[in-house]
Coordinates of C-alpha atoms in Angstrom, one line a residue:
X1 CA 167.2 21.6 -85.3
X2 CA 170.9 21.8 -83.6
X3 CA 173.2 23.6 -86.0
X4 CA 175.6 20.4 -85.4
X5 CA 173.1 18.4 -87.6
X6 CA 174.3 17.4 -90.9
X7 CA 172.1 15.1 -93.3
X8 CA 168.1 14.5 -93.1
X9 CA 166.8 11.0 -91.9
X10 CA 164.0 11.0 -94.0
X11 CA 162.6 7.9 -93.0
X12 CA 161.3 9.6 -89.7
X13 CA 157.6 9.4 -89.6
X14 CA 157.1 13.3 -89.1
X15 CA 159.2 14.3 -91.5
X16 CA 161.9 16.2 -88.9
X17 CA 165.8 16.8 -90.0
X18 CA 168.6 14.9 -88.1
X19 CA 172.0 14.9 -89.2
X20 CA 174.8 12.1 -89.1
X21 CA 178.2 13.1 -89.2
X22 CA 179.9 10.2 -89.5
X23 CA 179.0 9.3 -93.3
X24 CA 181.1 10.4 -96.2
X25 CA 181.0 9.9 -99.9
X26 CA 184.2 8.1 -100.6
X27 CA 185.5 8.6 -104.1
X28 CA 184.4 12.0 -104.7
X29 CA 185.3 14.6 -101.7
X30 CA 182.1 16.2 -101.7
X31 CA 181.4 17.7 -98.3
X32 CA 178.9 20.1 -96.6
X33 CA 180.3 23.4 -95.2
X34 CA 181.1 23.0 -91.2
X35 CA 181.4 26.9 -91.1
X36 CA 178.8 27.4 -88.4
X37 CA 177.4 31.5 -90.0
X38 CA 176.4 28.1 -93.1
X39 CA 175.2 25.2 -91.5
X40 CA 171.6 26.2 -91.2
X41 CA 171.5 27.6 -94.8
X42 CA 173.0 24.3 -96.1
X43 CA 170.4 22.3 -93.6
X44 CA 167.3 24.3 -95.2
X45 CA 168.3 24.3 -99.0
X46 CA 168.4 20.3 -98.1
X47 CA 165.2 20.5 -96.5
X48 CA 163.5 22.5 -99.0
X49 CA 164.9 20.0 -102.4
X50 CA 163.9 17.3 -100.5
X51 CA 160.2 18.7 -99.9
X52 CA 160.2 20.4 -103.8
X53 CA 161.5 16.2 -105.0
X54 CA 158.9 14.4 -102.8
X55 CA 162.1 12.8 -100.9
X56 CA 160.0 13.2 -97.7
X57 CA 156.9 11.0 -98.8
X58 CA 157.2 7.0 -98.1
X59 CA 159.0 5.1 -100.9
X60 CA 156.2 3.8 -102.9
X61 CA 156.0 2.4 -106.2
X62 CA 154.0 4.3 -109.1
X63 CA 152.1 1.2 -109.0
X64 CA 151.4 1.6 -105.6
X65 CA 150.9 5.3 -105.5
X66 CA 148.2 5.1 -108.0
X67 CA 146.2 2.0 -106.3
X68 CA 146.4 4.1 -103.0
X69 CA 145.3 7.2 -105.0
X70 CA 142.0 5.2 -106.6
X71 CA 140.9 3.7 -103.0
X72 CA 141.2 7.2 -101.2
X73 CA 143.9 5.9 -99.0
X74 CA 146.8 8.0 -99.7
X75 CA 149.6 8.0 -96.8
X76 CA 150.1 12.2 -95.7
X77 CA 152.6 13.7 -93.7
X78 CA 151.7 14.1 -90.5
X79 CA 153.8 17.3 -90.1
X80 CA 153.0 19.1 -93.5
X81 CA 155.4 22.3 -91.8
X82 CA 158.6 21.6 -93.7
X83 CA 156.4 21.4 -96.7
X84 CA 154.5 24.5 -95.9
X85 CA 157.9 26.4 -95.2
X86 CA 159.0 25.0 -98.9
X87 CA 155.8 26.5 -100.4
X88 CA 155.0 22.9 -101.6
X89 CA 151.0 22.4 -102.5
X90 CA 149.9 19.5 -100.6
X91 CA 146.2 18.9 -102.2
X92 CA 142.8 18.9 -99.9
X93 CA 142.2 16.6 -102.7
X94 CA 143.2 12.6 -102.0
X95 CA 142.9 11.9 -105.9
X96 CA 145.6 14.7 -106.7
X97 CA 149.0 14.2 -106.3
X98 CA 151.6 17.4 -104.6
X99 CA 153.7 19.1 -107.0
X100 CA 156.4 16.7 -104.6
X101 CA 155.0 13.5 -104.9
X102 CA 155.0 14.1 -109.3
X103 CA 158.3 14.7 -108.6
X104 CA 159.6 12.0 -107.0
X105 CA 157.9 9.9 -109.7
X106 CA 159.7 11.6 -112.3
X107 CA 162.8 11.4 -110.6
X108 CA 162.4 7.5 -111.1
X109 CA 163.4 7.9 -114.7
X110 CA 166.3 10.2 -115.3
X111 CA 167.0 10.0 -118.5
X112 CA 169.6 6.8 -119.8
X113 CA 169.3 6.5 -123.1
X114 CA 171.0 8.4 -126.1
X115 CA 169.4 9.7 -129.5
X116 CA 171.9 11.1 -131.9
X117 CA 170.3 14.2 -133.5
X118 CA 173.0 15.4 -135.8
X119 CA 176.2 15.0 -135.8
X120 CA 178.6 17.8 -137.3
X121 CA 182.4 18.2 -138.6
X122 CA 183.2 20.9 -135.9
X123 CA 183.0 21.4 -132.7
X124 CA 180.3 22.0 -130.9
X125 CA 180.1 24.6 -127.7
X126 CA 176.0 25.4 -127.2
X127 CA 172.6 24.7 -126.7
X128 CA 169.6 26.4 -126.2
X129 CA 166.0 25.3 -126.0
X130 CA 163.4 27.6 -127.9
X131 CA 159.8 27.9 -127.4
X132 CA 157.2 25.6 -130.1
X133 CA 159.2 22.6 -129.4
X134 CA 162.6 23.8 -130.8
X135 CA 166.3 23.7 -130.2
X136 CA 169.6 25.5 -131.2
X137 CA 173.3 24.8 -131.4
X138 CA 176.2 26.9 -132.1
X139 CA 179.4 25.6 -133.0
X140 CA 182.8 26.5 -134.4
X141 CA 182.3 26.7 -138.1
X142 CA 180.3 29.9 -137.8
X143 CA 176.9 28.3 -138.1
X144 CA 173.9 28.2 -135.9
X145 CA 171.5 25.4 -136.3
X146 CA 167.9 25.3 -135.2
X147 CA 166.0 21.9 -134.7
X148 CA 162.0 20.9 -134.6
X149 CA 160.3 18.5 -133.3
X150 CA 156.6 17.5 -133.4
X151 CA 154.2 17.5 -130.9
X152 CA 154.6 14.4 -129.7
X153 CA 157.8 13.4 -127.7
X154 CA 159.4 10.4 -129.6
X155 CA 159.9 12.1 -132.5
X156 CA 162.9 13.1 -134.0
X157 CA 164.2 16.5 -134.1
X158 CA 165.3 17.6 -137.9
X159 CA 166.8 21.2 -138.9
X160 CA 164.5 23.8 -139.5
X161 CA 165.6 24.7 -143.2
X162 CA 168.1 21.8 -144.1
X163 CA 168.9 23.3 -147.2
X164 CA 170.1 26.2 -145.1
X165 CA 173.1 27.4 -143.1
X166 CA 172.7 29.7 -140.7
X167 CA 175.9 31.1 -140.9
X168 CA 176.9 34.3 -138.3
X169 CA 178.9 36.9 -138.5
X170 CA 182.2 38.3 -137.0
X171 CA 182.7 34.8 -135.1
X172 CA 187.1 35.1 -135.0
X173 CA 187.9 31.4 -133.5
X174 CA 184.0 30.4 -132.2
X175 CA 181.1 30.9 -131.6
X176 CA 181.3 31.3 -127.4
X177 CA 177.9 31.5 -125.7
X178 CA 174.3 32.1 -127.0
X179 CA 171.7 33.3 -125.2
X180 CA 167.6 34.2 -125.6
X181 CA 165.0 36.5 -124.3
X182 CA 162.4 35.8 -121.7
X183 CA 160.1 34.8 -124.4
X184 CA 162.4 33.3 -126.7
X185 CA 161.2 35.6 -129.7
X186 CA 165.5 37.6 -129.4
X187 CA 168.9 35.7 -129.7
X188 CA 172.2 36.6 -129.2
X189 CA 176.1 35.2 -129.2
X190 CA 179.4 36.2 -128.4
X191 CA 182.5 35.5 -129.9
X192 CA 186.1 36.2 -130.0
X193 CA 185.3 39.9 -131.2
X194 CA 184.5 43.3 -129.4
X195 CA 180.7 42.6 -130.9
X196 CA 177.8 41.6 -130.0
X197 CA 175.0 40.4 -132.2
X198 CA 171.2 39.7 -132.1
X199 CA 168.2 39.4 -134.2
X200 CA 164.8 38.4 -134.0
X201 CA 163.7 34.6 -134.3
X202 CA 159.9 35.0 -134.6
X203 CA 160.2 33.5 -138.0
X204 CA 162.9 31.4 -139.1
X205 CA 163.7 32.4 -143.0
X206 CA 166.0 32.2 -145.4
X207 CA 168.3 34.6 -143.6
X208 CA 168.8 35.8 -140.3
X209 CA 168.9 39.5 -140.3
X210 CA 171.8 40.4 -137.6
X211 CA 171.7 43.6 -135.4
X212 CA 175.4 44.9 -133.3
X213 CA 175.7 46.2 -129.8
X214 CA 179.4 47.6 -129.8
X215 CA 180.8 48.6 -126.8
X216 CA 184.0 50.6 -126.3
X217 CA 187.1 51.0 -129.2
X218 CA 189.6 48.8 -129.1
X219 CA 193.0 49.3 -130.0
X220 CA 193.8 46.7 -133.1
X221 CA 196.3 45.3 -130.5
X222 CA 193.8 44.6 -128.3
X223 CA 190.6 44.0 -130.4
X224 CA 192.4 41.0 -131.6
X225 CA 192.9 39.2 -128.2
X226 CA 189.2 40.3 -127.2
X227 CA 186.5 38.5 -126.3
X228 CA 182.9 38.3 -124.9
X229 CA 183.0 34.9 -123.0
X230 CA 179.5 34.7 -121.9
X231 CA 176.6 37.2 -121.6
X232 CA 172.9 37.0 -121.2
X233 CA 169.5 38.5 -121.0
X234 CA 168.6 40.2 -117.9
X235 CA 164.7 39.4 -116.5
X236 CA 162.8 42.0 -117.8
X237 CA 164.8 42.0 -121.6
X238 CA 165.9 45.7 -120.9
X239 CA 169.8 44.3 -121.2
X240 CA 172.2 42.0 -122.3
X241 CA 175.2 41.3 -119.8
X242 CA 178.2 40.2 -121.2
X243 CA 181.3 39.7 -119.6
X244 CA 185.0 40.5 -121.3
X245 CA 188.2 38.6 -121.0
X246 CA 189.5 42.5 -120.3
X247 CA 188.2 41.6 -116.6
X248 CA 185.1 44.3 -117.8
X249 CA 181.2 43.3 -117.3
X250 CA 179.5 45.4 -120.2
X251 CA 175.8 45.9 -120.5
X252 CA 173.9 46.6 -124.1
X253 CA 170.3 47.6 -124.4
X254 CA 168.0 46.4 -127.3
X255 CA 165.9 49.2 -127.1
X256 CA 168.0 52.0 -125.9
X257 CA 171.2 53.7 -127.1
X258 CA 173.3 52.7 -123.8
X259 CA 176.2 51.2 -122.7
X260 CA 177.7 50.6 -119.6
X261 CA 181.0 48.9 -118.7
X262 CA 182.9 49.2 -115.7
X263 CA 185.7 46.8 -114.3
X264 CA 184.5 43.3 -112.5
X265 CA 187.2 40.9 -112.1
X266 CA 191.4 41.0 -111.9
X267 CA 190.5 38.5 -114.7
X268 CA 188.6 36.8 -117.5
X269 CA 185.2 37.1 -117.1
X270 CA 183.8 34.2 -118.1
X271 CA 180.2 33.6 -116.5
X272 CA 177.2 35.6 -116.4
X273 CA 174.1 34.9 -114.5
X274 CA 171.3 37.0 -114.1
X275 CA 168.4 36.7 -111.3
X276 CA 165.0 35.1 -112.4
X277 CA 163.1 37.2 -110.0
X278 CA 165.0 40.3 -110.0
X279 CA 165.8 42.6 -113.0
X280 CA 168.6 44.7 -111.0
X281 CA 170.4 41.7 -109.9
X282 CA 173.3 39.6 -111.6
X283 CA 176.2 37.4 -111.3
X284 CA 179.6 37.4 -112.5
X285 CA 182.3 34.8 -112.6
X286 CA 186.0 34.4 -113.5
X287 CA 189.3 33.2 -113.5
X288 CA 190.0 35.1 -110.5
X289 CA 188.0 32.8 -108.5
X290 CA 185.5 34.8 -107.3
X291 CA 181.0 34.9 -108.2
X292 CA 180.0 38.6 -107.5
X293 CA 176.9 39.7 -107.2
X294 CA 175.8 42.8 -108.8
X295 CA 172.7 45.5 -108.9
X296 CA 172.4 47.6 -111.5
X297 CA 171.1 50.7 -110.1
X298 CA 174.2 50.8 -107.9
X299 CA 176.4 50.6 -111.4
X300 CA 178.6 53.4 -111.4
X301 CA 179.0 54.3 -107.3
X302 CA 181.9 53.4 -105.4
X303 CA 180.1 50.9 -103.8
X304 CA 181.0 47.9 -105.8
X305 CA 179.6 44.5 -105.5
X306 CA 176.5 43.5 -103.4
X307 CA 178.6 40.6 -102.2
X308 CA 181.1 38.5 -103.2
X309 CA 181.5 34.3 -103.0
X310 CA 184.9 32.9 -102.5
X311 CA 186.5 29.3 -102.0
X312 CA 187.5 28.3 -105.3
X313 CA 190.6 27.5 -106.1
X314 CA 190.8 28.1 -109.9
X315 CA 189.2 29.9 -112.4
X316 CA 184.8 29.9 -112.6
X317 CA 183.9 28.5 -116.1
X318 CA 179.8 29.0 -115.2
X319 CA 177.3 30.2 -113.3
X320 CA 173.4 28.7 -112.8
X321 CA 170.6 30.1 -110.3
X322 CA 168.5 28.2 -108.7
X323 CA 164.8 27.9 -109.6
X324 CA 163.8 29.9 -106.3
X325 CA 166.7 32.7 -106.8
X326 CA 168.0 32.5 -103.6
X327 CA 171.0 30.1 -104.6
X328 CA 173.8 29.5 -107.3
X329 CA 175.6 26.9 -108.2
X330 CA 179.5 27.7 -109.8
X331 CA 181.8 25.3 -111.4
X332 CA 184.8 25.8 -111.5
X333 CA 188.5 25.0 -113.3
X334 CA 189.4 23.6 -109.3
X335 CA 187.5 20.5 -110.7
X336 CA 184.2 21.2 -107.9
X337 CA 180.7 22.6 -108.6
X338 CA 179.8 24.7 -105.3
X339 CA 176.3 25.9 -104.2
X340 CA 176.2 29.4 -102.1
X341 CA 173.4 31.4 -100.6
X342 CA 172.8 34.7 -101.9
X343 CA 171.9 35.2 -98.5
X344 CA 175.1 34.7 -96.8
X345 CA 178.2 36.4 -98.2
X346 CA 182.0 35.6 -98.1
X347 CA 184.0 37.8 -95.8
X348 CA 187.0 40.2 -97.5
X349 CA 189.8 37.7 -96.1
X350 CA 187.9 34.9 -97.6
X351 CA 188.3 36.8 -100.7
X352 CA 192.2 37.1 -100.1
X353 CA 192.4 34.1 -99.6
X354 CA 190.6 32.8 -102.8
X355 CA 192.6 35.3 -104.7
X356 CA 196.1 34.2 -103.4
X357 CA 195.3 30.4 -103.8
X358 CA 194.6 31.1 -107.3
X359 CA 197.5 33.2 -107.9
X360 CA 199.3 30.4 -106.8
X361 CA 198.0 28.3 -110.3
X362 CA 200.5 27.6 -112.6
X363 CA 198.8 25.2 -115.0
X364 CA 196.9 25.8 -117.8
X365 CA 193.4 24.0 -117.9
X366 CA 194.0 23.8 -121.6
X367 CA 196.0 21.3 -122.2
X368 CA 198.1 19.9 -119.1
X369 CA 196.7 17.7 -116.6
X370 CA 195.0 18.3 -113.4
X371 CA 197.1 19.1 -110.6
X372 CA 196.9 16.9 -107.8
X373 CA 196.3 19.4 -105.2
X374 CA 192.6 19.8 -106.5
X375 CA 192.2 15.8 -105.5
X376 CA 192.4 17.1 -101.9
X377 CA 189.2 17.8 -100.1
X378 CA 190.2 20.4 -97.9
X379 CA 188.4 23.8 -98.1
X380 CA 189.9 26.9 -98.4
X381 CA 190.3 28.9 -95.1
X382 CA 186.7 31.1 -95.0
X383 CA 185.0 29.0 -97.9
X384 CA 181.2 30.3 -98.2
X385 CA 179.8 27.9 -100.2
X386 CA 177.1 25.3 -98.3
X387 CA 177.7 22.3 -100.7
X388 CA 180.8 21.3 -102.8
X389 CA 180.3 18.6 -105.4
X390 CA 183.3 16.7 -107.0
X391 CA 183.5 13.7 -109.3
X392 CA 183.6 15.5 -112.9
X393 CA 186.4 17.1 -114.5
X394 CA 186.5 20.5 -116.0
X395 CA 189.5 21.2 -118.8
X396 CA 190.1 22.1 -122.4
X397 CA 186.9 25.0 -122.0
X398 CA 184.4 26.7 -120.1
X399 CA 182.3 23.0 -119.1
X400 CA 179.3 23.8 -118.0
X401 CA 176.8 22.9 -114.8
X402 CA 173.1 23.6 -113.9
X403 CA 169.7 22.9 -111.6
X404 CA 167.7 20.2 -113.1
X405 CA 164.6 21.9 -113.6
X406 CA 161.4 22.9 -111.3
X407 CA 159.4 19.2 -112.3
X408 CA 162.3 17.5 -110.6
X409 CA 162.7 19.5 -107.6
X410 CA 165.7 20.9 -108.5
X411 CA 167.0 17.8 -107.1
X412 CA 169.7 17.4 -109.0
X413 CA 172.8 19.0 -110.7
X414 CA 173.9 18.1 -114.2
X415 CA 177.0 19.1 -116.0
X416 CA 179.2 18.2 -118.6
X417 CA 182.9 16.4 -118.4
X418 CA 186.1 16.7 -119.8
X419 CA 185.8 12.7 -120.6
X420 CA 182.6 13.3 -123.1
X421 CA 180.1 12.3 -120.0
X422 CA 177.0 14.1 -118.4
X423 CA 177.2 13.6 -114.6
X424 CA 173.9 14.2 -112.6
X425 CA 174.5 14.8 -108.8
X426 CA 171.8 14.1 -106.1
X427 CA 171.7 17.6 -103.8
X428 CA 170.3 15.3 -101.1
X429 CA 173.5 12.7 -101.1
X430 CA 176.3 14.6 -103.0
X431 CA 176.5 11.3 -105.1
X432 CA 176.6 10.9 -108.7
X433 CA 173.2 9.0 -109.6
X434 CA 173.6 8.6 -113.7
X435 CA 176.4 9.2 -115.8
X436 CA 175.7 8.9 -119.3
X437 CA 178.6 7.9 -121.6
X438 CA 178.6 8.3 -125.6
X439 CA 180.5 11.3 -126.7
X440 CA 184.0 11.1 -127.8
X441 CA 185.2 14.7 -126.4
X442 CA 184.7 16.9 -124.3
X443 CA 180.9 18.0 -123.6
X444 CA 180.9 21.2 -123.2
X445 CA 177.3 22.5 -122.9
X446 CA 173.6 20.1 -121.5
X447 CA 170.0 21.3 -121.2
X448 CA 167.4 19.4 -119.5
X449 CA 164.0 20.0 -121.2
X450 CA 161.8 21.9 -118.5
X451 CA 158.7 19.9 -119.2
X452 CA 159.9 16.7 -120.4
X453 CA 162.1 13.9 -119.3
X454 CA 164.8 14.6 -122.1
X455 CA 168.2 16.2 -122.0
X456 CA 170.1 17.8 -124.7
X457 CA 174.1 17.3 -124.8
X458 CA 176.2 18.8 -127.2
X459 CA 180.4 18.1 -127.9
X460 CA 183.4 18.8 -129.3
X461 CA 183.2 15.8 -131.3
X462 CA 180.3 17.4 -132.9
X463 CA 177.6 15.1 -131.7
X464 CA 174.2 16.8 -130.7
X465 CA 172.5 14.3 -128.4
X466 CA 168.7 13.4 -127.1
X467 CA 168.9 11.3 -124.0
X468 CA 165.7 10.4 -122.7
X469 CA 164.2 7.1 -120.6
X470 CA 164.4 3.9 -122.0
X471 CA 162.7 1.4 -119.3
X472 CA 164.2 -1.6 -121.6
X473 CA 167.7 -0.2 -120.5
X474 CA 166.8 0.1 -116.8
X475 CA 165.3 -4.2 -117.2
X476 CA 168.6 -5.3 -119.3
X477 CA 170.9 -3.7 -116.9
X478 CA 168.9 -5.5 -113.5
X479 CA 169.0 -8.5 -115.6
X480 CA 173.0 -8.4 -116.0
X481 CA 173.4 -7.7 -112.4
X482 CA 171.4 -10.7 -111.7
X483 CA 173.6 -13.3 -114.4
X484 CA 177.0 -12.0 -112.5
X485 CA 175.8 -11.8 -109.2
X486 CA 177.3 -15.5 -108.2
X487 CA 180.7 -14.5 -110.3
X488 CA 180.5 -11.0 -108.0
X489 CA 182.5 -9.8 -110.8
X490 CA 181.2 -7.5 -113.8
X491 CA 181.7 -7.9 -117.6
X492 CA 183.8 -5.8 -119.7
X493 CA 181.5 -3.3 -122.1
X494 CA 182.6 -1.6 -125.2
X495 CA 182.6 2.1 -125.1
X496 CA 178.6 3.0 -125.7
X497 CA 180.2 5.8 -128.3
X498 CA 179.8 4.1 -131.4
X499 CA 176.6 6.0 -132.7
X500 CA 177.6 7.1 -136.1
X501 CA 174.5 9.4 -136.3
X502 CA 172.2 7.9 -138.1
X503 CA 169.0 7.8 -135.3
X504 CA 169.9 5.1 -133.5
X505 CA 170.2 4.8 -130.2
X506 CA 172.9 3.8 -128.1
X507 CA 171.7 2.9 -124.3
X508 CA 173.6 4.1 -120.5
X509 CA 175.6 0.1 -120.4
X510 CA 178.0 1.2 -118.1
X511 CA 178.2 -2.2 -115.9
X512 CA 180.4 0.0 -113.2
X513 CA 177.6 2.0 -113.0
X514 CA 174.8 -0.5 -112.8
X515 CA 174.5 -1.6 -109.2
X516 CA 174.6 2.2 -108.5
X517 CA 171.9 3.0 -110.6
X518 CA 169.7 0.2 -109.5
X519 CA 170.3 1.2 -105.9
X520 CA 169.3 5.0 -106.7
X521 CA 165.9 4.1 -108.3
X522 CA 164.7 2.0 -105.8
X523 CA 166.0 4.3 -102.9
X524 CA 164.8 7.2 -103.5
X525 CA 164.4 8.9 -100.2
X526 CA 167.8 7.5 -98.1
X527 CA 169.9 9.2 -95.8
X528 CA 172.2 11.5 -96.6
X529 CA 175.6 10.5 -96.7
X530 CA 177.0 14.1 -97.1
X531 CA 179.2 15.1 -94.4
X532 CA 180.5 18.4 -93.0
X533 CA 184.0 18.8 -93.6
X534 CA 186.0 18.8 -90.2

């Protein structure tokens, strides 16, 4: 392929890459890097979600599919390369469908309708889910809260002891990140303190025991200000990462007496991401702009960072990896998500430049509005990052934004919005395909269930929410578009936040959203409309 290629034609019968420049996703300023050291990188992490998504196979119905499937005339790829290169099993087997082709039936029903689990008089800032069909939550009134569910997938989740709080200790303003072990048998959180604690969660009791990592002394003067923003688990469990707002990364070990800490940032830390493949190898992000990458061994020698990623232009508020730990995805306080390549580094005078841009911030994400100069689309001069995604907004708190998981291809990104929405992003398109609407602040925190069709949203107005697909929603919206069609004009819709809690469900009505929607379902493999930045 030419590195002046841009977007996939997937409709080309073997399967290549082409790219057209000209299209552009009005409305939202996403772009693909035209730095040409990126091009190919952004051209083969395009290639390889659309191979891991089933994009590349011809639009069929399930319906279709499965009839195909039964008469042993299933249409193939003719050039199964791109699918070889992507390490996607295409079976010997007609009867068997590719890990692709499940996922591009999956990725028929994203999730669009809401289940309130619980809703709380606090705010709400986490989610986790556990192994045996469980969930937590921590929010700000010093409580964590664990939720069941039975085997089968309709059912409700309930509290684990609901005659029980799980109240935590030394928590200051809130509770500020939570994390697990490999296995899920270890938890630990953060909080406005110079502490760390964890405990054991391989049976849920009356109590939960807490163990401490301390790190270094603080001063009362500066104890008091101090706080561990995010941390988590490395791969093998050896350490927990947790980054300071003293600009320090610091790393605890359950089963050792050590402690490490050594300065990170110019900033906040407030992002910690550690590699899924790799037990040397992590992330850190902060209000300095910049994602470093980190090895352990090298802790301690002048050498610094592996790498570093600039091109925001505000603070990071969090860090995902990829399911194939070769990429991350930040978001960021500049109001974009960004994808890089561990692969390809920034340069130092990209990492000027980040700095100084930031520097240049004078509002606080807290509680003023969003400067216009984050509505332009222009990249910073030496901007690593292959994909930039806009279309959300990030203030108030740390908002997070992840991968969907490994069943969908890692198709998609999903994150939370200042407005109370989830927004999923299409990699392939740079478009927002769903938004779902309900909660009445700011949600902060989203998991996507890694075998199941269900995310997990949780809010500042306290709402923990099940959203899930409703194929009653998906008919009554096409139904709606077909009653206005002749008046080309849509009705007005209350605002779908009106679940009080009690277990029933409020469905995605959006009617601005609707013709999108319906145009994303039954388009599942078109062009892409990204477009490289000139």
């Amino acid at each position: 392929m030419g590195a002046n290629n841009a977007a996939m034609n997937l409709n080309n019968r073997d399967y290549n890459v082409e790219v057209d420049q000209e299209r552009w996703i009005r409305g939202t300023g996403s772009f693909i890097s035209d730095n040409p050291y990126l091009v190919e990188s952004a051209l083969n992490l395009r290639q390889m979600t659309a191979a891991l998504s089933g994009a590349i196979f011809p639009e069929l119905s399930v319906q279709n599919m499965l009839r195909t499937r039964e008469i042993g005339k299933r249409e193939r790829p003719k050039n199964r390369r791109v699918l070889a290169e992507q390490n996607t099993s295409v079976s010997s087997i007609s009867g068997v469908f590719s890990l692709g082709e499940k996922a591009s039936i999956i990725n028929k029903y994203l999730p669009n309708q809401r289940t309130v689990i619980e809703t709380v008089n606090t705010k709400t800032f986490c989610c986790l889910y556990l192994p045996h069909n469980r969930i937590v939550t921590a929010s700000q009134d010093d409580k964590l809260r664990f939720y069941v569910r039975q085997n089968h997938l309709q059912s409700k989740y309930t509290l684990v002891q609901p005659t029980i709080q799980y109240s935590v200790p030394d928590v200051g303003w809130s509770i500020l990140d939570i994390t697990v072990n490999s296995v899920g048998s270890q938890i630990a959180y953060s909080t406005w303190s110079d502490s760390v604690h964890y405990t054991a969660l391989d049976q849920l009791g009356d109590h939960l025991h807490w163990n401490t990592f301390t790190g270094a002394e603080l001063p009362p003067s500066r104890s008091n200000r101090f706080a561990y923003f995010s941390l988590r688990y490395n791969m093998d469990d050896k350490y927990v990462i947790a980054g300071g707002s003293d600009g320090f990364v610091y790393l605890f070990s359950p089963s050792l007496p050590r402690f490490q800490m050594f300065p990170a940032h110019k900033d906040d830390v407030n992002a910690i991401c550690c590699s899924k493949v790799n037990p040397h190898i992590f992330c850190s992000g902060s209000d300095d702009g910049l994602c470093k990458v980190w090895d352990i061994r090298l802790l301690g020698s002048a050498k610094g960072p592996v790498g570093v990623f600039a091109g925001h232009r505000d603070g990071i508020t969090y860090i995902d990896s990829h399911g194939n730990d070769r990429y991350i995805l930040t978001n960021s306080k500049d109001q974009s998500i960004k994808i890089w390549d561990l692969r390809r580094f920034s340069s130092s005078n990209a990492e000027k430049v980040t700095l100084n841009a930031v520097r240049k911030q004078r509002w606080d994400y807290r509680y003023q509005q969003i400067p216009p100069i984050f509505q332009s689309v222009r990249p910073l001069q030496g901007d690593g990052s292959l994909l930039t995604f806009r279309g959300h907004s990030v203030q108030h708190t740390l908002i997070r934004a992840k991968f969907s998981p490994e069943r969908t291809g890692f198709r998609y990104i999903y994150t939370g919005s200042t407005e109370g929405n989830l927004h999923i992003y299409d990699i392939l398109t740079g478009q927002i395909v769903r938004t779902l609407d309900g909660h009445r602040s700011v949600v902060r925190d989203c998991c996507w269930h890694p075998d199941e069709n269900e995310i997990i949203t949780v809010s500042w107005d306290g709402v923990t929410a099940r959203w899930y697909y409703n194929s009653r929603c998906d008919d009554d919206q096409e139904e709606e578009l077909d009653r206005v069609s002749d008046s080309n004009s849509l009705p007005d819709y209350d605002d779908d936040d009106d679940d009080d809690g009690d277990g029933y469900s409020v469905s995605h009505r959006r009617s601005s959203r609707h013709q999108h929607m319906k145009s994303h379902r039954k388009t599942n493999n078109t062009s892409f409309p990204f477009v490289r930045r000139r």
